[in-house]
Amino acid sequence: MSDRLLDLASHGLLQARLGMMLLYLLGMTQLTILTVTLYLHRSQTHRSVDFQPALAHAFRFWSWLTTAMITREWVAVHRKHHAYADTDQDPHSPYMVGIHQLLWRGTELYTAARHDSQLLATYGRGTPDDWIERHVYTPHCNWGPTLLAVISLALFGVGGMAIWAVQMLWIPFWAAGVVNGVGHWWGYRNFETPDKSANVMPLAIWVGGEELHNNHHAFPSSAKFSVRRFEFDLGWLVIQALSAIGLARVRSVVATDESPLSTTTARIVALAPRVKVMTEFFHKVTLPVVREELRSPSCRNQRLVSRQRCALADGGRWLSADERAYLNAWIEARPCLHTICQLRTQLAALMEMRNAERAREAYSQWIRIAQASGIDALQRFAQSLSEGMIAPSTLVVARAHEHPSL
Ligand SMILES: [Zn+2]
Ligand SMILES: [Zn+2]
């Protein structure tokens, strides 16, 4: 009898080998990642997709069981992140708290923000508020992981506690650390959003599609995060599968020339005009001129590091004092680039103007100055603005009226 008990404590009910335990761990953590990206993020925070009620509750239960996160708190913190991304009001920006702090201690920032009652009242609206939320999930959020520890111990014995410990660290590291931290620090950008969001990798399968973070900041209300031909969003694949069997309904989605939709009844999400114009400006004006400068013989020993090159798209307020001083000197020595940087700053400012009349006036004046600049790329860009259209690019987003099926 005591041998049997000892055996149960060591190997649990399943008597599983290491390979099976690792498979179980991978399956459980991927389910949790999908719960975060599909339910908490795309559905509850941004309302881009609805799930059939029983499935939505299964997601909510899984979130409680494996993460102890409360839907309302997660949603509120994330909505505030979008409202103030990479400013001093952002609950978790690597530019404000440091990338290492965010990567390894991201949950502490989340915990501090979720205790802010004003934040919850302002940004937490529309989240579940039923009996089970008020009496179980919210007041007893730690019961979920405790129950999971008991299940893990029963299934795998002492090894189950190691599995449980990894599960408890999984979301804090991959979601709070990597997506919130690295997703605003390192990677490529398709769109010049006002923040520093970046796509960490095009094949977004490890964190359920969240790796495509710059695309998400450009189209926050889209259920689909991939926009380029070479990008893949695992979360979108799952949404499509759930839609096909009637368990999900997409409310809003992005469609681009590179990634069109065959058919949809959802609202097509368009790129915000400011993001569209600034993206076009960077790709059609700034980059060609910088490349030309870098090719000139006088530039042989005066390279720009990639952070400085990126700073030409956003004014460089993220740079260190030394990097900024070097960049400013580099720009000052090149009159053509100096003009472009000045006009980029003016264009970004006028795109933020609230007064329509003043904005129109400033816009016409900006176009006149750009057309008189004598810089080819800038003149062509100003011409496309004056004609009321940005020159087509592979990133131009299809407008709803271009989809007669809607
Ligand atoms: Zn973000
Ligand atoms: Zn978001």
Coordinates of N, CA and C in Angstrom, one line a residue, residues 20-187:
M20 N 5.8 12.7 -22.9 CA 4.4 13.0 -22.8 C 4.2 14.2 -21.9
M21 N 5.0 14.4 -20.8 CA 4.8 15.5 -19.9 C 5.2 16.8 -20.7
L22 N 6.2 16.8 -21.6 CA 6.6 18.0 -22.3 C 5.5 18.3 -23.3
L23 N 4.9 17.3 -23.9 CA 3.8 17.5 -24.9 C 2.6 18.2 -24.2
Y24 N 2.3 17.6 -23.0 CA 1.2 18.2 -22.2 C 1.5 19.7 -21.9
L25 N 2.7 20.0 -21.5 CA 3.1 21.3 -21.1 C 2.9 22.3 -22.3
L26 N 3.4 21.8 -23.5 CA 3.3 22.6 -24.7 C 1.8 22.9 -25.1
G27 N 1.0 21.8 -25.0 CA -0.4 21.9 -25.3 C -1.1 22.9 -24.4
M28 N -0.8 22.8 -23.1 CA -1.5 23.7 -22.1 C -1.0 25.1 -22.3
T29 N 0.3 25.3 -22.5 CA 0.7 26.7 -22.6 C 0.2 27.4 -23.9
Q30 N 0.1 26.6 -25.0 CA -0.4 27.1 -26.2 C -1.9 27.5 -26.1
L31 N -2.6 26.6 -25.3 CA -4.0 26.9 -25.1 C -4.2 28.2 -24.3
T32 N -3.3 28.4 -23.3 CA -3.3 29.7 -22.5 C -3.0 30.9 -23.4
I33 N -2.0 30.7 -24.2 CA -1.6 31.8 -25.2 C -2.8 32.2 -26.1
L34 N -3.4 31.1 -26.6 CA -4.6 31.4 -27.5 C -5.7 32.1 -26.7
T35 N -5.9 31.7 -25.5 CA -6.9 32.3 -24.6 C -6.6 33.8 -24.5
V36 N -5.4 34.1 -24.3 CA -5.0 35.5 -24.1 C -5.2 36.3 -25.4
T37 N -4.7 35.8 -26.5 CA -4.8 36.6 -27.7 C -6.2 36.6 -28.3
L38 N -6.9 35.5 -28.3 CA -8.2 35.4 -28.9 C -9.3 36.1 -28.0
Y39 N -9.3 35.6 -26.8 CA -10.4 36.1 -25.9 C -10.1 37.4 -25.2
L40 N -9.0 37.5 -24.4 CA -8.8 38.7 -23.7 C -8.4 39.9 -24.6
H41 N -7.6 39.6 -25.6 CA -7.1 40.7 -26.4 C -8.0 41.0 -27.6
R42 N -8.2 40.1 -28.5 CA -9.0 40.4 -29.8 C -10.5 40.6 -29.5
S43 N -11.0 39.7 -28.6 CA -12.5 39.8 -28.4 C -12.9 40.8 -27.3
Q44 N -12.3 40.6 -26.1 CA -12.8 41.5 -25.0 C -12.2 42.9 -25.1
T45 N -11.0 43.1 -25.4 CA -10.4 44.4 -25.4 C -10.8 45.2 -26.7
H46 N -10.6 44.6 -27.9 CA -10.8 45.3 -29.1 C -12.1 45.0 -29.8
R47 N -12.9 44.0 -29.3 CA -14.2 43.7 -29.9 C -14.1 43.4 -31.4
S48 N -13.1 42.8 -31.8 CA -13.0 42.5 -33.3 C -13.6 41.1 -33.6
V49 N -13.8 40.3 -32.6 CA -14.4 39.0 -32.9 C -15.3 38.6 -31.7
D50 N -16.4 38.0 -32.0 CA -17.3 37.4 -30.9 C -17.2 35.9 -30.9
F51 N -17.2 35.3 -29.7 CA -17.3 33.9 -29.7 C -18.6 33.4 -29.2
Q52 N -19.0 32.2 -29.6 CA -20.2 31.6 -29.1 C -20.2 31.6 -27.6
P53 N -21.3 31.9 -26.9 CA -21.2 32.1 -25.4 C -20.5 31.0 -24.6
A54 N -20.8 29.8 -24.9 CA -20.2 28.7 -24.2 C -18.6 28.7 -24.4
L55 N -18.2 28.9 -25.6 CA -16.8 29.0 -25.9 C -16.1 30.2 -25.2
A56 N -16.8 31.3 -25.2 CA -16.3 32.5 -24.5 C -16.1 32.2 -23.1
H57 N -17.1 31.5 -22.5 CA -16.9 31.2 -21.1 C -15.8 30.2 -20.8
A58 N -15.6 29.2 -21.8 CA -14.5 28.3 -21.6 C -13.2 29.0 -21.6
F59 N -13.1 30.1 -22.5 CA -11.9 30.9 -22.5 C -11.7 31.6 -21.1
R60 N -12.8 32.1 -20.6 CA -12.7 32.9 -19.3 C -12.3 31.9 -18.2
F61 N -12.9 30.7 -18.2 CA -12.5 29.7 -17.2 C -11.0 29.3 -17.3
W62 N -10.6 29.1 -18.6 CA -9.2 28.7 -18.8 C -8.2 29.8 -18.3
S63 N -8.6 31.1 -18.6 CA -7.8 32.2 -18.1 C -7.7 32.2 -16.6
W64 N -8.8 31.9 -15.9 CA -8.8 31.9 -14.4 C -8.0 30.8 -13.9
L65 N -8.2 29.6 -14.6 CA -7.5 28.4 -14.1 C -6.0 28.5 -14.3
T66 N -5.5 29.0 -15.4 CA -4.1 28.9 -15.7 C -3.3 30.2 -15.5
T67 N -4.0 31.4 -15.3 CA -3.2 32.6 -15.2 C -3.6 33.5 -14.0
A68 N -4.8 33.3 -13.4 CA -5.3 34.1 -12.3 C -5.6 35.5 -12.8
M69 N -5.6 35.7 -14.1 CA -5.9 37.1 -14.6 C -7.4 37.4 -14.6
I70 N -7.7 38.6 -14.3 CA -9.2 39.0 -14.3 C -9.4 39.7 -15.6
T71 N -10.5 39.3 -16.3 CA -10.7 39.9 -17.6 C -10.8 41.4 -17.6
R72 N -11.5 42.0 -16.6 CA -11.7 43.4 -16.6 C -10.4 44.1 -16.4
E73 N -9.5 43.6 -15.6 CA -8.2 44.2 -15.3 C -7.3 44.1 -16.5
W74 N -7.3 43.0 -17.1 CA -6.4 42.8 -18.3 C -6.8 43.8 -19.4
V75 N -8.1 43.8 -19.6 CA -8.7 44.7 -20.7 C -8.3 46.2 -20.4
A76 N -8.6 46.6 -19.2 CA -8.3 48.0 -18.8 C -6.9 48.4 -19.0
V77 N -6.0 47.5 -18.5 CA -4.5 47.9 -18.7 C -4.1 47.9 -20.1
H78 N -4.7 47.0 -20.9 CA -4.3 47.0 -22.3 C -4.9 48.2 -23.1
R79 N -6.1 48.5 -22.8 CA -6.7 49.7 -23.5 C -6.0 50.9 -23.2
K80 N -5.5 51.1 -21.9 CA -4.7 52.3 -21.6 C -3.4 52.3 -22.3
H81 N -2.8 51.1 -22.5 CA -1.6 51.0 -23.3 C -1.8 51.5 -24.7
H82 N -2.9 51.1 -25.3 CA -3.1 51.7 -26.7 C -3.3 53.2 -26.7
A83 N -4.0 53.7 -25.6 CA -4.3 55.1 -25.6 C -3.0 55.9 -25.4
Y84 N -2.0 55.4 -24.7 CA -0.8 56.2 -24.4 C 0.5 55.4 -24.7
A85 N 0.4 54.6 -25.8 CA 1.6 53.8 -26.0 C 2.9 54.5 -26.1
D86 N 3.9 54.1 -25.3 CA 5.2 54.6 -25.2 C 5.3 56.0 -24.8
T87 N 4.3 56.5 -24.0 CA 4.5 57.8 -23.3 C 4.6 57.5 -21.8
D88 N 4.7 58.5 -21.0 CA 4.9 58.3 -19.6 C 3.6 57.8 -18.9
Q89 N 2.5 57.8 -19.7 CA 1.2 57.3 -19.1 C 1.0 55.8 -19.5
D90 N 1.9 55.2 -20.3 CA 1.7 53.9 -20.7 C 2.0 53.0 -19.5
P91 N 1.1 52.0 -19.2 CA 1.4 51.1 -18.0 C 2.6 50.3 -18.2
H92 N 3.0 50.0 -19.5 CA 4.2 49.2 -19.7 C 4.9 49.5 -21.0
S93 N 5.8 50.5 -20.9 CA 6.6 50.8 -22.1 C 8.0 50.6 -21.8
P94 N 8.8 49.9 -22.7 CA 10.2 49.7 -22.4 C 11.0 51.0 -22.4
Y95 N 10.4 52.0 -23.1 CA 11.2 53.3 -23.1 C 11.0 54.1 -21.8
M96 N 10.0 53.7 -21.0 CA 9.8 54.4 -19.8 C 10.5 53.6 -18.6
V97 N 10.4 52.3 -18.6 CA 10.9 51.5 -17.5 C 12.1 50.7 -17.8
G98 N 12.5 50.6 -19.1 CA 13.7 49.9 -19.4 C 13.3 48.5 -19.9
I99 N 14.0 48.0 -21.0 CA 13.6 46.7 -21.6 C 13.8 45.6 -20.6
H100 N 14.9 45.6 -19.8 CA 15.2 44.4 -19.0 C 14.1 44.3 -17.8
Q101 N 13.8 45.5 -17.3 CA 12.8 45.5 -16.3 C 11.4 44.9 -16.8
L102 N 11.1 45.3 -18.0 CA 9.8 44.8 -18.6 C 9.9 43.4 -18.9
L103 N 11.0 42.9 -19.5 CA 11.2 41.5 -19.9 C 11.1 40.6 -18.7
W104 N 11.7 40.9 -17.6 CA 11.8 40.0 -16.5 C 10.8 40.3 -15.4
R105 N 10.4 41.5 -15.3 CA 9.5 41.9 -14.2 C 8.2 42.6 -14.7
G106 N 7.8 42.2 -15.9 CA 6.6 42.8 -16.5 C 5.4 42.7 -15.7
T107 N 5.2 41.5 -15.1 CA 4.0 41.3 -14.3 C 3.8 42.3 -13.2
E108 N 5.0 42.7 -12.6 CA 4.9 43.7 -11.5 C 4.2 45.0 -12.0
L109 N 4.6 45.4 -13.2 CA 4.0 46.7 -13.7 C 2.5 46.5 -14.0
Y110 N 2.2 45.3 -14.5 CA 0.8 45.0 -14.7 C 0.0 45.0 -13.4
T111 N 0.6 44.4 -12.3 CA -0.1 44.3 -11.0 C -0.3 45.7 -10.5
A112 N 0.7 46.6 -10.6 CA 0.6 48.0 -10.1 C -0.5 48.7 -10.8
A113 N -0.6 48.5 -12.2 CA -1.6 49.2 -12.9 C -3.0 48.7 -12.6
R114 N -3.2 47.4 -12.4 CA -4.5 46.8 -12.2 C -5.1 47.2 -10.9
H115 N -4.3 47.7 -9.9 CA -4.9 48.2 -8.7 C -5.3 49.7 -8.7
D116 N -5.2 50.3 -9.9 CA -5.6 51.6 -10.1 C -7.1 51.7 -10.4
S117 N -8.0 52.0 -9.4 CA -9.4 51.9 -9.6 C -9.9 52.9 -10.7
Q118 N -9.3 54.0 -10.8 CA -9.7 55.0 -11.8 C -9.5 54.4 -13.2
L119 N -8.3 53.7 -13.4 CA -8.0 53.1 -14.7 C -9.1 52.0 -15.0
L120 N -9.4 51.2 -14.0 CA -10.4 50.2 -14.2 C -11.8 50.8 -14.6
A121 N -12.2 51.9 -14.0 CA -13.4 52.5 -14.3 C -13.4 53.1 -15.7
T122 N -12.3 53.7 -16.1 CA -12.3 54.3 -17.4 C -12.1 53.4 -18.5
Y123 N -11.3 52.3 -18.4 CA -11.0 51.5 -19.5 C -11.6 50.1 -19.4
G124 N -12.2 49.7 -18.3 CA -12.6 48.3 -18.1 C -14.1 48.1 -18.5
R125 N -14.7 49.0 -19.2 CA -16.1 48.8 -19.5 C -16.4 47.7 -20.4
G126 N -17.6 47.1 -20.3 CA -18.1 46.1 -21.2 C -17.6 44.7 -21.0
T127 N -16.9 44.5 -19.9 CA -16.3 43.1 -19.7 C -17.3 42.3 -18.8
P128 N -17.2 41.0 -18.7 CA -18.2 40.2 -18.0 C -18.4 40.7 -16.5
D129 N -19.7 40.7 -16.1 CA -20.0 41.1 -14.8 C -21.1 40.3 -14.2
D130 N -21.1 39.0 -14.5 CA -22.2 38.1 -14.1 C -21.9 37.5 -12.7
W131 N -22.7 36.6 -12.2 CA -22.6 36.1 -10.9 C -21.3 35.4 -10.6
I132 N -20.9 34.5 -11.6 CA -19.6 33.8 -11.4 C -18.4 34.7 -11.4
E133 N -18.5 35.8 -12.2 CA -17.4 36.8 -12.2 C -17.3 37.5 -10.8
R134 N -18.4 37.9 -10.3 CA -18.4 38.7 -9.1 C -18.1 37.8 -7.8
H135 N -18.5 36.5 -7.9 CA -18.4 35.6 -6.7 C -17.2 34.7 -6.8
V136 N -16.7 34.4 -8.0 CA -15.6 33.4 -8.0 C -14.4 33.9 -8.8
Y137 N -14.5 34.2 -10.0 CA -13.4 34.6 -10.8 C -12.6 35.8 -10.3
T138 N -13.3 36.9 -9.9 CA -12.6 38.1 -9.5 C -12.2 38.0 -8.0
P139 N -13.1 37.7 -7.1 CA -12.6 37.6 -5.7 C -11.6 36.5 -5.4
H140 N -11.7 35.4 -6.1 CA -10.9 34.2 -5.9 C -10.1 33.9 -7.1
C141 N -9.4 34.9 -7.6 CA -8.6 34.6 -8.8 C -7.5 33.6 -8.6
N142 N -7.0 33.5 -7.3 CA -5.9 32.6 -7.1 C -6.3 31.2 -6.9
W143 N -7.6 31.0 -6.8 CA -8.1 29.6 -6.7 C -7.8 28.8 -8.0
G144 N -7.8 29.5 -9.1 CA -7.6 28.8 -10.4 C -6.3 28.1 -10.4
P145 N -5.2 28.9 -10.3 CA -3.8 28.2 -10.3 C -3.6 27.2 -9.2
T146 N -4.3 27.4 -8.0 CA -4.2 26.5 -6.9 C -4.8 25.1 -7.4
L147 N -6.0 25.2 -8.0 CA -6.7 24.0 -8.5 C -5.8 23.3 -9.6
L148 N -5.2 24.2 -10.4 CA -4.3 23.6 -11.5 C -3.1 22.9 -10.9
A149 N -2.6 23.4 -9.8 CA -1.5 22.7 -9.1 C -1.9 21.3 -8.6
V150 N -3.1 21.3 -8.0 CA -3.6 20.0 -7.5 C -3.8 19.0 -8.7
I151 N -4.4 19.5 -9.8 CA -4.6 18.6 -11.0 C -3.2 18.1 -11.5
S152 N -2.3 19.0 -11.6 CA -0.9 18.7 -12.1 C -0.3 17.6 -11.2
L153 N -0.4 17.8 -9.9 CA 0.2 16.9 -8.9 C -0.4 15.5 -9.1
A154 N -1.8 15.5 -9.2 CA -2.5 14.2 -9.3 C -2.1 13.5 -10.6
L155 N -2.0 14.3 -11.7 CA -1.7 13.6 -13.0 C -0.3 13.1 -13.1
F156 N 0.7 14.0 -12.6 CA 2.1 13.7 -12.9 C 3.0 13.5 -11.7
G157 N 2.4 13.6 -10.5 CA 3.2 13.4 -9.3 C 4.1 14.7 -9.1
V158 N 5.3 14.5 -8.5 CA 6.2 15.6 -8.2 C 6.6 16.4 -9.5
G159 N 6.7 15.6 -10.6 CA 7.1 16.2 -11.9 C 6.0 17.2 -12.3
G160 N 4.8 17.0 -11.9 CA 3.7 17.9 -12.2 C 3.9 19.3 -11.6
M161 N 4.6 19.3 -10.5 CA 4.8 20.6 -9.9 C 5.8 21.5 -10.7
A162 N 6.7 20.8 -11.4 CA 7.6 21.5 -12.3 C 6.9 22.0 -13.5
I163 N 6.0 21.2 -14.0 CA 5.1 21.6 -15.1 C 4.3 22.8 -14.7
W164 N 3.7 22.8 -13.6 CA 2.9 23.9 -13.1 C 3.7 25.2 -12.9
A165 N 4.9 25.0 -12.4 CA 5.7 26.2 -12.2 C 6.1 26.9 -13.5
V166 N 6.3 26.0 -14.6 CA 6.6 26.6 -15.9 C 5.4 27.3 -16.4
Q167 N 4.2 26.7 -16.2 CA 3.0 27.3 -16.7 C 2.8 28.7 -16.1
M168 N 3.1 28.8 -14.8 CA 2.9 30.0 -14.1 C 3.8 31.1 -14.6
L169 N 5.0 30.7 -15.1 CA 5.9 31.7 -15.6 C 5.7 32.0 -17.1
W170 N 4.9 31.2 -17.8 CA 4.8 31.3 -19.2 C 4.2 32.6 -19.7
I171 N 3.1 33.0 -19.2 CA 2.4 34.2 -19.6 C 3.1 35.4 -19.2
P172 N 3.6 35.5 -17.9 CA 4.4 36.6 -17.5 C 5.6 36.9 -18.4
F173 N 6.2 35.8 -18.8 CA 7.4 36.0 -19.6 C 7.0 36.3 -21.1
W174 N 6.2 35.5 -21.7 CA 6.0 35.6 -23.1 C 5.0 36.8 -23.5
A175 N 4.0 37.0 -22.6 CA 3.0 38.1 -22.9 C 3.4 39.4 -22.3
A176 N 3.6 39.4 -21.0 CA 4.0 40.6 -20.3 C 5.4 41.1 -20.6
G177 N 6.3 40.1 -20.8 CA 7.7 40.5 -21.1 C 8.0 40.6 -22.6
V178 N 7.8 39.6 -23.3 CA 8.2 39.6 -24.7 C 7.3 40.5 -25.6
V179 N 6.0 40.3 -25.5 CA 5.1 41.1 -26.4 C 5.1 42.6 -26.0
N180 N 4.9 42.8 -24.7 CA 4.9 44.2 -24.2 C 6.2 44.9 -24.3
G181 N 7.3 44.1 -24.1 CA 8.6 44.7 -24.1 C 9.3 44.7 -25.4
V182 N 9.6 43.5 -25.9 CA 10.3 43.3 -27.2 C 9.4 43.9 -28.3
G183 N 8.1 43.7 -28.2 CA 7.2 44.2 -29.3 C 7.2 45.7 -29.4
H184 N 7.8 46.4 -28.5 CA 8.0 47.8 -28.6 C 9.4 48.2 -28.7
W185 N 10.3 47.2 -29.0 CA 11.7 47.5 -28.9 C 12.5 47.1 -30.1
W186 N 12.2 45.9 -30.6 CA 13.0 45.3 -31.6 C 12.1 44.6 -32.6
G187 N 12.5 44.7 -33.9 CA 11.7 44.1 -35.0 C 11.6 45.0 -36.2

